[in-house]
Short mmCIF file of C-alpha atoms and ligand atoms in Angstrom, two decimals:
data_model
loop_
_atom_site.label_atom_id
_atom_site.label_comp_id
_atom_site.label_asym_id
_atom_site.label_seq_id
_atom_site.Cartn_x
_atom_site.Cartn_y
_atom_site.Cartn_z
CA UNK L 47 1.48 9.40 27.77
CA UNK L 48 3.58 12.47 27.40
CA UNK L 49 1.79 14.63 29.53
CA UNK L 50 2.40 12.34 32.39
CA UNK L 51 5.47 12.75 34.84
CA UNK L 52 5.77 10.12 37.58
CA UNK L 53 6.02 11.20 40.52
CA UNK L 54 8.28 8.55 41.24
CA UNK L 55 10.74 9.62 39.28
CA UNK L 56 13.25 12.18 39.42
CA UNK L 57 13.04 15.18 38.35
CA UNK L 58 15.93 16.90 38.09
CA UNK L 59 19.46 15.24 37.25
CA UNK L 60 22.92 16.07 38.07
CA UNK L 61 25.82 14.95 35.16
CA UNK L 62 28.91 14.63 35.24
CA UNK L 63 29.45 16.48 32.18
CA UNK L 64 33.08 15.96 31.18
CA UNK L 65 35.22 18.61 32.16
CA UNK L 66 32.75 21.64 31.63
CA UNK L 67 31.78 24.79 34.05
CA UNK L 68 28.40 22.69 34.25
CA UNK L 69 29.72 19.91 35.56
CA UNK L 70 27.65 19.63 38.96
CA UNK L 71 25.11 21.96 38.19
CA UNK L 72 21.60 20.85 38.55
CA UNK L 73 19.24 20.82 35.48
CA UNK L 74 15.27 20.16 35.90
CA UNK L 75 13.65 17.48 33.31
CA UNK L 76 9.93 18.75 33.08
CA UNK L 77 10.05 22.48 33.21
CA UNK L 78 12.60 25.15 31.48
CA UNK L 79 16.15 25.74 32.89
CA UNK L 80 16.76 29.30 34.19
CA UNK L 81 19.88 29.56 32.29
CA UNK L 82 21.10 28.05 29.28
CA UNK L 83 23.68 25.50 28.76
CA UNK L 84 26.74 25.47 26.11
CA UNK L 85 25.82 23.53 22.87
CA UNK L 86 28.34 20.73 23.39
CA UNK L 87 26.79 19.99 26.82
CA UNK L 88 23.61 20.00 25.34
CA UNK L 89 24.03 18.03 22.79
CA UNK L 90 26.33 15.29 25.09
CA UNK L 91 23.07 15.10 27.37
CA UNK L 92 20.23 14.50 24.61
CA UNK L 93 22.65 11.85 22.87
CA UNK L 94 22.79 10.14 26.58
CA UNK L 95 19.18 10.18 26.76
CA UNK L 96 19.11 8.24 24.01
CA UNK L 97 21.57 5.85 24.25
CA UNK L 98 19.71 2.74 25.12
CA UNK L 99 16.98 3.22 22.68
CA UNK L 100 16.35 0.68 20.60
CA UNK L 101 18.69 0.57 17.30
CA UNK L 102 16.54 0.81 14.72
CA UNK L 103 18.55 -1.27 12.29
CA UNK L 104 17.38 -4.23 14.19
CA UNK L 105 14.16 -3.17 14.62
CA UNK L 106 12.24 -5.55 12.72
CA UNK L 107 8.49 -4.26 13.57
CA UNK L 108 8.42 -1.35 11.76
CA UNK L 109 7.71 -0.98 7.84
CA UNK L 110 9.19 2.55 7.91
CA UNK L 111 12.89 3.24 6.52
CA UNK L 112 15.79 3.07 8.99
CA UNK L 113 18.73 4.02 6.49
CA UNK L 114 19.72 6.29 3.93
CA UNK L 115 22.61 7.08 1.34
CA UNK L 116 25.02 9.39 2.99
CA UNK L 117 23.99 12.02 -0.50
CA UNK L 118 20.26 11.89 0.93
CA UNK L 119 21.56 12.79 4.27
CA UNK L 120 23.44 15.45 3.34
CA UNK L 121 20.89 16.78 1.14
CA UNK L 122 18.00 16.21 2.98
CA UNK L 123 19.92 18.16 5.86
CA UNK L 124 20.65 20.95 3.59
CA UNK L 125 16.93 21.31 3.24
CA UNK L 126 15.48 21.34 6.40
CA UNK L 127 14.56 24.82 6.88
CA UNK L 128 12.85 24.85 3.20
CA UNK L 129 8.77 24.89 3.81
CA UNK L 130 7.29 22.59 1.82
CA UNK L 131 4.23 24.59 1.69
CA UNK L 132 5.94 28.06 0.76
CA UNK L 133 5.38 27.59 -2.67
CA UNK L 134 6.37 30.71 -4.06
CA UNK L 135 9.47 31.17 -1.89
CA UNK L 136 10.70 27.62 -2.69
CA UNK L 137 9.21 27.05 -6.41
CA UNK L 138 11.28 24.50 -7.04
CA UNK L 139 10.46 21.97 -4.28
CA UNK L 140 7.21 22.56 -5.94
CA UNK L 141 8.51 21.42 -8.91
CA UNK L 142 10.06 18.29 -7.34
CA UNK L 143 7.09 17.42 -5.85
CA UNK L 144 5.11 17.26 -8.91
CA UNK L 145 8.04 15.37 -10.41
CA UNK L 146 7.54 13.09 -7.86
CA UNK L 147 3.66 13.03 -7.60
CA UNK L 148 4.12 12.23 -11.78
CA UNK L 149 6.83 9.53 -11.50
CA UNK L 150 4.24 7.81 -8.92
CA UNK L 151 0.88 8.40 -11.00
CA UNK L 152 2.81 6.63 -14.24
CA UNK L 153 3.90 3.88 -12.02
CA UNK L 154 0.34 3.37 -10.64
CA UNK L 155 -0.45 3.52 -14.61
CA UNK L 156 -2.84 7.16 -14.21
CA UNK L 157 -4.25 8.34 -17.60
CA UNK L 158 -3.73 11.48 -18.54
CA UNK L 159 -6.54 12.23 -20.36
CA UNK L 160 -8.37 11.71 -16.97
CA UNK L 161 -6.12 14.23 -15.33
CA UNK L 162 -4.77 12.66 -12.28
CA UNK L 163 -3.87 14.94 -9.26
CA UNK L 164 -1.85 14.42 -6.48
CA UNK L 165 0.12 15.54 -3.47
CA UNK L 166 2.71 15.08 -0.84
CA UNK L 167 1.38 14.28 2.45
CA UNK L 168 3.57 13.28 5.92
CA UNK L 169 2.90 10.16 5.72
CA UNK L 170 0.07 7.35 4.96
CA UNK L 171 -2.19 8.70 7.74
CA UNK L 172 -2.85 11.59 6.42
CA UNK L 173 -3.15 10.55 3.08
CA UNK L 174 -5.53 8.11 4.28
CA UNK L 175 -7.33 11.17 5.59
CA UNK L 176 -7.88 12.94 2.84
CA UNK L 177 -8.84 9.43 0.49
CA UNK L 178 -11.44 9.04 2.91
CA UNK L 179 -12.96 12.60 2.85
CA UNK L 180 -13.02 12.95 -0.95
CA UNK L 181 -14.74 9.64 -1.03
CA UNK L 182 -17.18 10.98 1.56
CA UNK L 183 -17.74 14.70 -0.22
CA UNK L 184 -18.01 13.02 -3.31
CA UNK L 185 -20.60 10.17 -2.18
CA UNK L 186 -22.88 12.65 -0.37
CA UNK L 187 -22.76 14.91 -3.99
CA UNK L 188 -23.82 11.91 -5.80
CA UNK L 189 -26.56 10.71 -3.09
CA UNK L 190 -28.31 14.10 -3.16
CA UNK L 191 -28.92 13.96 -6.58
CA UNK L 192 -30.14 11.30 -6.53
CA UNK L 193 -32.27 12.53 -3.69
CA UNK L 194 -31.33 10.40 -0.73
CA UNK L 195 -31.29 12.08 2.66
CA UNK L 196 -27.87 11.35 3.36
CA UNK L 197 -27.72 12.78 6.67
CA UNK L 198 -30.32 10.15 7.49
CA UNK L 199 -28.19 7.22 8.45
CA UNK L 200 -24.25 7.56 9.30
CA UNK L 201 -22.44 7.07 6.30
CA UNK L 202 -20.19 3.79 6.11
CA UNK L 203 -16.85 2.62 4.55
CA UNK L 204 -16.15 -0.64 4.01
CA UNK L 205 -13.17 -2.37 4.83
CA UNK L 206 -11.06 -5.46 6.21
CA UNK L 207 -10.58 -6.07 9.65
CA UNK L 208 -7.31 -6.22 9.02
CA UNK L 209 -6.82 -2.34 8.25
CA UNK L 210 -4.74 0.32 9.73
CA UNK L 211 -5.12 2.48 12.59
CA UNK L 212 -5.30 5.49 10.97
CA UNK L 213 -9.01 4.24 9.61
CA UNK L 214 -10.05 3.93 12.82
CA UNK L 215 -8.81 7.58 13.23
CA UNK L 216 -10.47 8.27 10.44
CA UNK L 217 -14.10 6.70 11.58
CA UNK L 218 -13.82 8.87 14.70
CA UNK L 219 -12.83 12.39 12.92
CA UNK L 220 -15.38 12.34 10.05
CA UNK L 221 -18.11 10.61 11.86
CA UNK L 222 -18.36 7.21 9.26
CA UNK L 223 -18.64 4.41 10.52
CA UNK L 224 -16.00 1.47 9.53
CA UNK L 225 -17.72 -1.54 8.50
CA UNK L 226 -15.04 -4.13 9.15
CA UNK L 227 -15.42 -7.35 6.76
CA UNK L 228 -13.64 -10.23 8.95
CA UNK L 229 -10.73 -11.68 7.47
CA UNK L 230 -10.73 -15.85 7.62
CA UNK L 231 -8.23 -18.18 8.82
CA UNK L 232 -7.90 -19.28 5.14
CA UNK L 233 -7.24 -16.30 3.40
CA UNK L 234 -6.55 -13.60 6.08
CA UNK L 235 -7.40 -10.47 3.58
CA UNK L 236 -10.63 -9.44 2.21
CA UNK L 237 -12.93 -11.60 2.18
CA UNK L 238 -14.46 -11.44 -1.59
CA UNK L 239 -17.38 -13.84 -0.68
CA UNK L 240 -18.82 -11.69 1.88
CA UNK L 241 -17.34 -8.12 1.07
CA UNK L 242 -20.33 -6.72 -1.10
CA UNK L 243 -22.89 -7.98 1.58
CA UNK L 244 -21.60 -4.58 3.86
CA UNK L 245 -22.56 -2.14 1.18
CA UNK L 246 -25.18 0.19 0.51
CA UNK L 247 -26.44 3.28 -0.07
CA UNK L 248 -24.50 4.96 2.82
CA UNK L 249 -21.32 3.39 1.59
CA UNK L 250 -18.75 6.16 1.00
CA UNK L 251 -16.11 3.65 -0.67
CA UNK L 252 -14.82 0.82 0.16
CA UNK L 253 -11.25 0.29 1.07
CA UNK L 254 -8.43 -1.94 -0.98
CA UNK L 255 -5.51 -3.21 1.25
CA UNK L 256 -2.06 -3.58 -1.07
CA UNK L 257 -0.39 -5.44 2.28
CA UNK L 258 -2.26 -5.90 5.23
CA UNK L 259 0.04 -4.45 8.32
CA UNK L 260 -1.01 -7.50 10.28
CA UNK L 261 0.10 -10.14 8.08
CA UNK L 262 1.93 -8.37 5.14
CA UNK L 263 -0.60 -10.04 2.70
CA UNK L 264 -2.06 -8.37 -0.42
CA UNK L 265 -6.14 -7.50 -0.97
CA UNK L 266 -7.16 -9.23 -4.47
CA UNK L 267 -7.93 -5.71 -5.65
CA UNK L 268 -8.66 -7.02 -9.35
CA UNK L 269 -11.18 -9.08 -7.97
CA UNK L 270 -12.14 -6.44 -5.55
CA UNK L 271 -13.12 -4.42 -8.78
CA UNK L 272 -14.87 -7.03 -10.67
CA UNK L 273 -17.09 -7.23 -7.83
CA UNK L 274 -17.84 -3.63 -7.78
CA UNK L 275 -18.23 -3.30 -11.38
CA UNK L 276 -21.34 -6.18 -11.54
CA UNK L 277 -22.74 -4.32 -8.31
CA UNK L 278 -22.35 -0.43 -9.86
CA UNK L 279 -24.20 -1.87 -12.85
CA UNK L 280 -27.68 -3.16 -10.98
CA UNK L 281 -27.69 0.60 -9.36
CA UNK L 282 -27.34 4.15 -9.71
CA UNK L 283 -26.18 3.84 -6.29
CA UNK L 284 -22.53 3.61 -6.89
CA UNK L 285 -19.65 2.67 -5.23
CA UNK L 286 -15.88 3.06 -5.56
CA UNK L 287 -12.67 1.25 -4.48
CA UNK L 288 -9.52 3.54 -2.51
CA UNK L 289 -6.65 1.72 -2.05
CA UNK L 290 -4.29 1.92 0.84
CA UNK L 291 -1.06 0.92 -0.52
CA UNK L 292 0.89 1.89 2.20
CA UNK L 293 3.34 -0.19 1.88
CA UNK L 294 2.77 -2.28 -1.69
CA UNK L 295 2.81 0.91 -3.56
CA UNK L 296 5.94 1.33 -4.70
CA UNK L 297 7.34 -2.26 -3.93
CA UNK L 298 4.48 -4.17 -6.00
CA UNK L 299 5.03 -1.99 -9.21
CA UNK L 300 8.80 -3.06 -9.22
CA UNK L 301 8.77 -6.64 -8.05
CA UNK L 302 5.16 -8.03 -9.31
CA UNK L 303 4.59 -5.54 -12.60
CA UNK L 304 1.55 -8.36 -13.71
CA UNK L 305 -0.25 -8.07 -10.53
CA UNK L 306 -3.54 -5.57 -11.44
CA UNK L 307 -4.04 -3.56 -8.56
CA UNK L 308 -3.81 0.09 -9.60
CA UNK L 309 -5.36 2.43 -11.75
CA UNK L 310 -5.82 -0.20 -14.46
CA UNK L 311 -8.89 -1.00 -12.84
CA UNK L 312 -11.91 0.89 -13.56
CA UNK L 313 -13.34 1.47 -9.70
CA UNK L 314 -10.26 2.36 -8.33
CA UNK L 315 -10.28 6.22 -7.68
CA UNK L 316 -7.60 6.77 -5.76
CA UNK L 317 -4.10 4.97 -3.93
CA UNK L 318 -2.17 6.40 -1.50
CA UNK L 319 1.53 5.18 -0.16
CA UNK L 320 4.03 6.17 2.47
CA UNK L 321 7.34 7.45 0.83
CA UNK L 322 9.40 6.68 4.10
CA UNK L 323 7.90 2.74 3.43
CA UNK L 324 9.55 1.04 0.59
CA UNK L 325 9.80 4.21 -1.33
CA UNK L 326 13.04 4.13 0.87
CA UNK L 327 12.62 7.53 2.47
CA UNK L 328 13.34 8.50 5.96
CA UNK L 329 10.00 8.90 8.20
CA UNK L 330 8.52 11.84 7.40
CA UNK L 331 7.04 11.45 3.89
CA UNK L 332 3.72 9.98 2.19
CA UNK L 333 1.39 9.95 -1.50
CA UNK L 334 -1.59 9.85 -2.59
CA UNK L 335 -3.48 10.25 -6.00
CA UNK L 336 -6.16 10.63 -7.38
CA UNK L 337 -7.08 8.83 -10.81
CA UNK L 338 -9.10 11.68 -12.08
CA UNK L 339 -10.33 15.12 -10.82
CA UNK L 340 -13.63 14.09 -10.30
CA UNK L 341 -13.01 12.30 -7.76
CA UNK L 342 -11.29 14.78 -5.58
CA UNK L 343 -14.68 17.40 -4.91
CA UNK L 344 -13.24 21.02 -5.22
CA UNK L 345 -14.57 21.37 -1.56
CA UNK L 346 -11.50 19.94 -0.66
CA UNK L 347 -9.40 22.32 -3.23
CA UNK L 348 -7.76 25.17 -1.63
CA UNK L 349 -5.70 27.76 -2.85
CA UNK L 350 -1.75 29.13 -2.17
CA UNK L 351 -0.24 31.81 -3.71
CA UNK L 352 2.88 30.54 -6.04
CA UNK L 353 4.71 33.09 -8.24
CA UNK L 354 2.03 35.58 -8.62
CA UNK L 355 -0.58 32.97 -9.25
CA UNK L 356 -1.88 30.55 -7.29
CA UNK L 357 -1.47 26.72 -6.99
CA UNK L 358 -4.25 23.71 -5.67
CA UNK L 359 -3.38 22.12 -2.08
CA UNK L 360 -5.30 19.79 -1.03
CA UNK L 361 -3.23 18.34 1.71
CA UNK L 362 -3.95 18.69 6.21
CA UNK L 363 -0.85 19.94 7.19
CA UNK L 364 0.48 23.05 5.97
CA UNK L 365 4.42 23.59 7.24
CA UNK L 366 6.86 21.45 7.30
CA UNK L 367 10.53 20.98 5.89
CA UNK L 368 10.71 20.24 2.35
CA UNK L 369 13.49 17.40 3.26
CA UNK L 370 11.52 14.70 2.85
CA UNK L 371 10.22 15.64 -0.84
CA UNK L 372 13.98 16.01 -1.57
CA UNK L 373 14.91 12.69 0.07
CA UNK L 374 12.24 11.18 -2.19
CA UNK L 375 13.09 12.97 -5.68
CA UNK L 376 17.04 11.95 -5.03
CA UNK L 377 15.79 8.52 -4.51
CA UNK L 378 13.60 8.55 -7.85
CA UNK L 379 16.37 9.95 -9.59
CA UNK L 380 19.41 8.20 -7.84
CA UNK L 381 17.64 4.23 -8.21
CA UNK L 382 15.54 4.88 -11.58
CA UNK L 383 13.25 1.93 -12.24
CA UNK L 384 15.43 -0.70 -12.27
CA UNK L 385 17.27 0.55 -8.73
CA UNK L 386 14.41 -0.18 -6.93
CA UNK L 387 13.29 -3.32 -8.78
CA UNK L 388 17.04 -4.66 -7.59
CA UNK L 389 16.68 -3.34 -3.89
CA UNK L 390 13.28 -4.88 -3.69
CA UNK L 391 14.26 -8.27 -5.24
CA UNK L 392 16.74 -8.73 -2.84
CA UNK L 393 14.73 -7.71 0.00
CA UNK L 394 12.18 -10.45 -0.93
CA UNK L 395 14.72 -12.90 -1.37
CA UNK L 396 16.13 -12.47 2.17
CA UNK L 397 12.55 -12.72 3.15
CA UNK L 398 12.22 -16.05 1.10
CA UNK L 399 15.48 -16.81 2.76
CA UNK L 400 14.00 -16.03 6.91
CA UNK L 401 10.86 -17.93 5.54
CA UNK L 402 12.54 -21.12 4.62
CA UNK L 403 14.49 -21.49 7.54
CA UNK L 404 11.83 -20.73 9.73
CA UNK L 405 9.65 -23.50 8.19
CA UNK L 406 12.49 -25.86 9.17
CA UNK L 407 11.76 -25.16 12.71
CA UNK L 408 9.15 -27.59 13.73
CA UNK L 409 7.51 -25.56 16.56
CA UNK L 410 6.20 -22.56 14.13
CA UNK L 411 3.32 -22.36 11.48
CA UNK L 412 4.67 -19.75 8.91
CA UNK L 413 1.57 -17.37 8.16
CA UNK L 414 2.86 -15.30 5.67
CA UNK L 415 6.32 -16.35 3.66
CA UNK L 416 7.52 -13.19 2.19
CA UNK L 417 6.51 -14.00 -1.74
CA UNK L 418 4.20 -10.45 -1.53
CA UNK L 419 5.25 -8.57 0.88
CA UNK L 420 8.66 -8.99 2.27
CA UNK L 421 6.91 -9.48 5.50
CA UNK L 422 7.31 -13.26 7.41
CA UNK L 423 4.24 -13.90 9.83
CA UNK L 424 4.61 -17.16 12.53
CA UNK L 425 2.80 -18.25 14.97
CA UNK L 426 3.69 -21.25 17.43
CA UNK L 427 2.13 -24.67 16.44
CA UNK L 428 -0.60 -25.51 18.52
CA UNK L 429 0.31 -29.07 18.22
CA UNK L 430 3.17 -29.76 19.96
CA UNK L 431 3.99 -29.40 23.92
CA UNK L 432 6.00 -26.20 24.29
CA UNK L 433 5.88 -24.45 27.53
CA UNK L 434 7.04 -20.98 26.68
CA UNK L 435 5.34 -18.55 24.38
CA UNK L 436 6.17 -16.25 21.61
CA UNK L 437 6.57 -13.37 24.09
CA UNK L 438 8.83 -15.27 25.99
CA UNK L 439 10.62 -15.36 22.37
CA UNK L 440 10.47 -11.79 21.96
CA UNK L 441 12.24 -11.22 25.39
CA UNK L 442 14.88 -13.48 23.97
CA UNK L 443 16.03 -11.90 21.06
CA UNK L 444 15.67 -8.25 22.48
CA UNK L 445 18.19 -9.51 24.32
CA UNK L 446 20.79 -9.83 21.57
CA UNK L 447 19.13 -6.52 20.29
CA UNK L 448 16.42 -7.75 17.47
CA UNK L 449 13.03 -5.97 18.15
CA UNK L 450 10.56 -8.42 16.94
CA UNK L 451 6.76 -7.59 17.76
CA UNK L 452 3.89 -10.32 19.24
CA UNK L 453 0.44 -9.90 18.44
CA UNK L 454 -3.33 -10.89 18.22
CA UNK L 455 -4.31 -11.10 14.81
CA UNK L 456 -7.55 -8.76 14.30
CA UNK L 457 -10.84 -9.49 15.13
CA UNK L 458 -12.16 -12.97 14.45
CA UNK L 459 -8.48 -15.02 14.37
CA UNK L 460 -7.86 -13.12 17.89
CA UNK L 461 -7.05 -16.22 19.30
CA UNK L 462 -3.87 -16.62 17.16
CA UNK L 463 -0.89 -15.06 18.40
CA UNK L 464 2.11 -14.31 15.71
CA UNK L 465 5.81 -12.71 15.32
CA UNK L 466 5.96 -10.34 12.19
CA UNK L 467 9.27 -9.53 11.30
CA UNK L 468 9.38 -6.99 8.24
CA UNK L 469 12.36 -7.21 5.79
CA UNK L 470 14.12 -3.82 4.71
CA UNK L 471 16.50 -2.77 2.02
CA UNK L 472 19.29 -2.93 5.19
CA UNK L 473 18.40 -6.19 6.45
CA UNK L 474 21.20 -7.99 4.29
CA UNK L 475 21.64 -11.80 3.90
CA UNK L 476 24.16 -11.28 6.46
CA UNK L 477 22.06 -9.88 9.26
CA UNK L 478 19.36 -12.17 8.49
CA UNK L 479 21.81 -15.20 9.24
CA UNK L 480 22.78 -13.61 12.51
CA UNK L 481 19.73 -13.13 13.21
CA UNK L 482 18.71 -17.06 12.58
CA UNK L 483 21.56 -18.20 14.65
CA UNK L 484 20.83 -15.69 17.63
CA UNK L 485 17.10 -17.42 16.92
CA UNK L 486 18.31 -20.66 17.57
CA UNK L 487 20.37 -20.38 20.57
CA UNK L 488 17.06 -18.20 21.72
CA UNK L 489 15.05 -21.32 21.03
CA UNK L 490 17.60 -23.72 22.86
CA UNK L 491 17.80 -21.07 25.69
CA UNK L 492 13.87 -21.72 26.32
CA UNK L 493 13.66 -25.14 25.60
CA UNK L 494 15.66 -25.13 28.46
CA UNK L 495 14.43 -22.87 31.03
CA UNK L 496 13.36 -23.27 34.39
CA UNK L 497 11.49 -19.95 34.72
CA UNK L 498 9.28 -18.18 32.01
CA UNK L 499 7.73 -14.85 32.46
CA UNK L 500 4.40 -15.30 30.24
CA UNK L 501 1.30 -16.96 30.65
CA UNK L 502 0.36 -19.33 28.39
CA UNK L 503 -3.00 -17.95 27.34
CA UNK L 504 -1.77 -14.59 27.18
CA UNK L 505 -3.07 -12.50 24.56
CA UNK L 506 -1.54 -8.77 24.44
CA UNK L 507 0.23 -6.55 21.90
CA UNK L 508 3.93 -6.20 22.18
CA UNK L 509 6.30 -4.18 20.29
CA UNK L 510 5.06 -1.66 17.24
CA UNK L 511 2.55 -3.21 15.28
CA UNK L 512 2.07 -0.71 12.45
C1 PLP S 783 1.82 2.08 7.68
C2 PLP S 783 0.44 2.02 7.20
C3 PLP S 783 -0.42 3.12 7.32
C4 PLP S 783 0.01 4.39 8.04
O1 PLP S 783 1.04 4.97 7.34
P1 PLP S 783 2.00 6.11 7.91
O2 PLP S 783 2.81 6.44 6.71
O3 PLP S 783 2.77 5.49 9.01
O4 PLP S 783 1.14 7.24 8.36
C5 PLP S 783 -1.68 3.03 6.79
N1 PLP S 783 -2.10 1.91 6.19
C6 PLP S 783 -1.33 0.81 6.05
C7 PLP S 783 -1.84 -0.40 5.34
C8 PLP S 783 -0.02 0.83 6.56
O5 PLP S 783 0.76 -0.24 6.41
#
């Protein structure tokens, strides 16, 4: 953790610092130099430090962005020192952001008439965060009128096992406990047949999943809110449906425009997404929205300042750089509609593409094939005699630089262990062929090998899951 410094390790370092008075000169890594350094020093020695990180171009864990146009850069660097939350000082951020926050709500197909509201966030977390308290504030208004005692029992959300960390998170800050519906072998997402059976009175909301991090599959939301509709009518103990659409929320409405997951659907209150997902922003950004005002209790309605008046904020955090919120407007305005649909058709074709030639390898199951999200999921086939395991496959291909994670799958299907590799806008066809071949000679490598590093029956997580 950061807090910890090994004693083992050095800690103070002496560089040979090209030609500078400094050269020689000893510099301590856990407390603050006496003197200061010149900026080209500086900067040499924090580029060093991280020269044998991981590239993240080949990282093929993470769902978050790892490129941008040059013009977002440049941009986006312009506008670092910009506070998003300074809304009088910067009014037009402000108005970018609501640009934004209206570009997503028509996408997600809002209504008007129901007046929608929305906001920036950092990221899906906190989004998640604040879906999660309005659906608590605005359960315990409804139970008291009702006259239930609602600080009788812990209240409860509802949700696969399959979710994010940030529920968990979530659970623990607000005291609700997470009533985790276990996801089958067959299906691996919400299970419909047994979902309802976890709700009642103390259920706060229960929890959609547009692309499950584990697997990259999609919650059957429109099913999700037929089932809540026939429950909400045999009580006045309602419920409603958030979704988490973290990652499917602004790749579905491009690439699958029929699939009914959004506002369309009566029960569904509220969505939130991460901007720096496949709304092809650098990490840093996220969304969320509510379908109506109702559902967002004016508890949770605070007030800044904003030429002369005053403007709602309903988000955690309050600084931090407006870049983001640019990065995400240029993108909007730079791709359109039909920008995005392309990037994201492509990026599910590669996916198709990885999928298909990894079903031609006889020693993997594919879990997930790319067709929703443009995420591939494999696990080794339990059928045939192979002595090395998928970590030992990981270890390969870090090798040749490709960062490909090996984990459990949640609760229940524990005993399955799986790669997830997850396709972005700059994994090209190209890439994705180097990466097959480097797969292969990876595979031939341990086909071959004398000495293998994992147990056979071992069951850890390895590499960034989320
Ligand atoms: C990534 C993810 C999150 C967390 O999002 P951040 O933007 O990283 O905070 C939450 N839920 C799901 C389903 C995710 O995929």
């Amino acid at each position: 953790m950061l807090h910890e410094k090994k004693k083992s390790e050095e800690t103070d370092y002496l560089e040979p610092i090209f030609g500078t008075k400094e050269e020689g000169s000893i510099l301590p890594k856990y407390r603050l130099a006496q003197q200061s350094i010149e900026p080209r020093v500086a900067h040499q020695l924090v580029a060093d430090e991280l020269l044998d990180e991981g590239n993240a171009r080949q990282n093929l864990a993470t769902f978050c962005q790892t490129f941008m146009e040059t013009e977002a850069i440049d941009l986006m660097s312009q506008t670092l020192e910009k506070n998003a939350i300074d809304k009088s000082e910067y009014p037009q951020v402000t108005e970018l952001e609501k640009r934004c926050v209206n570009m997503i709500a028509d996408l997600w197909h809002a209504n008007e008439t129901e007046e929608f509201l929305g906001t920036s966030t950092i990221g899906s977390s906190e989004a998640c965060m604040l879906a999660g308290m309005a659906l608590k504030f605005a359960w315990r208004n409804r139970v008291q009128k009702l006259g239930l005692d609602s600080t009788k029992k812990k209240p409860n959300l509802v949700i696969s096992a399959g979710y994010q960390v940030c529920w968990e998170k979530f659970g623990v800050y607000w005291d609700v406990e997470l009533r985790e519906v276990p996801i089958e072998q067959n299906e691996m997402t919400l299970n419909l047949e047994t979902v309802m059976d976890y709700v009642d009175e103390y259920t706060i909301g229960i929890v959609g999943i547009l692309g499950i991090t584990y697997t990259g599959k999609y919650d059957d939301i429109k099913q999700l809110d037929h089932l809540v509709e026939q429950y909400n009518q045999t009580t006045d103990y309602k419920v409603f449906i958030h979704i988490d659409a973290a990652s499917g929320g602004l790749f579905a409405p491009f690439v699958d425009p029929e699939l009914i997951w959004d506002f369309r659907l009566n029960n569904v209150v509220s969505i939130n997404t991460s901007g720096h997902k496949y709304g092809l922003v650098y990490p840093g950004v996220g969304w969320i929205i509510w379908r109506g005002k109702k559902y967002l209790p004016k508890e949770l309605i605070f007030e800044v300042s904003y030429l002369g008046g005053s403007l709602p904020t309903m988000a955690i955090n309050f600084s931090h750089s407006a870049a983001h919120i640019i990065g995400q407007y240029y993108n909007f305005l730079r791709y359109g509609f039909e920008g995005y649909q392309s990037i994201h058709q492509k990026t599910r074709a590669v996916a198709t593409f990885l999928s298909e030639q990894l079903a031609t390898i006889d020693c993997f199951d594919v879990i997930n094939d790319g067709s929703e999200l443009p995420v591939i999921c494999y696990s080794l086939s339990t059928d045939k005699d192979i002595q090395w395991t998928l970590y030992d496959l990981s270890d390969r291909l870090r090798m040749k630089g490709w960062q490909v994670p090996t984990y459990p799958l949640p609760k229940n299907l524990a005993n399955t262990l799986v790669h997830r590799i997850v396709v972005r806008e700059d994994f090209g066809t190209n890439l994705a062929h180097d990466f097959i071949k480097d797969l292969h000679n990876a595979l031939n490598e341990l086909n071959q090998a004398h000495l293998l590093f994992h147990k056979q029956n071992e069951l850890k997580t390895y590499g960034f899951t989320h």
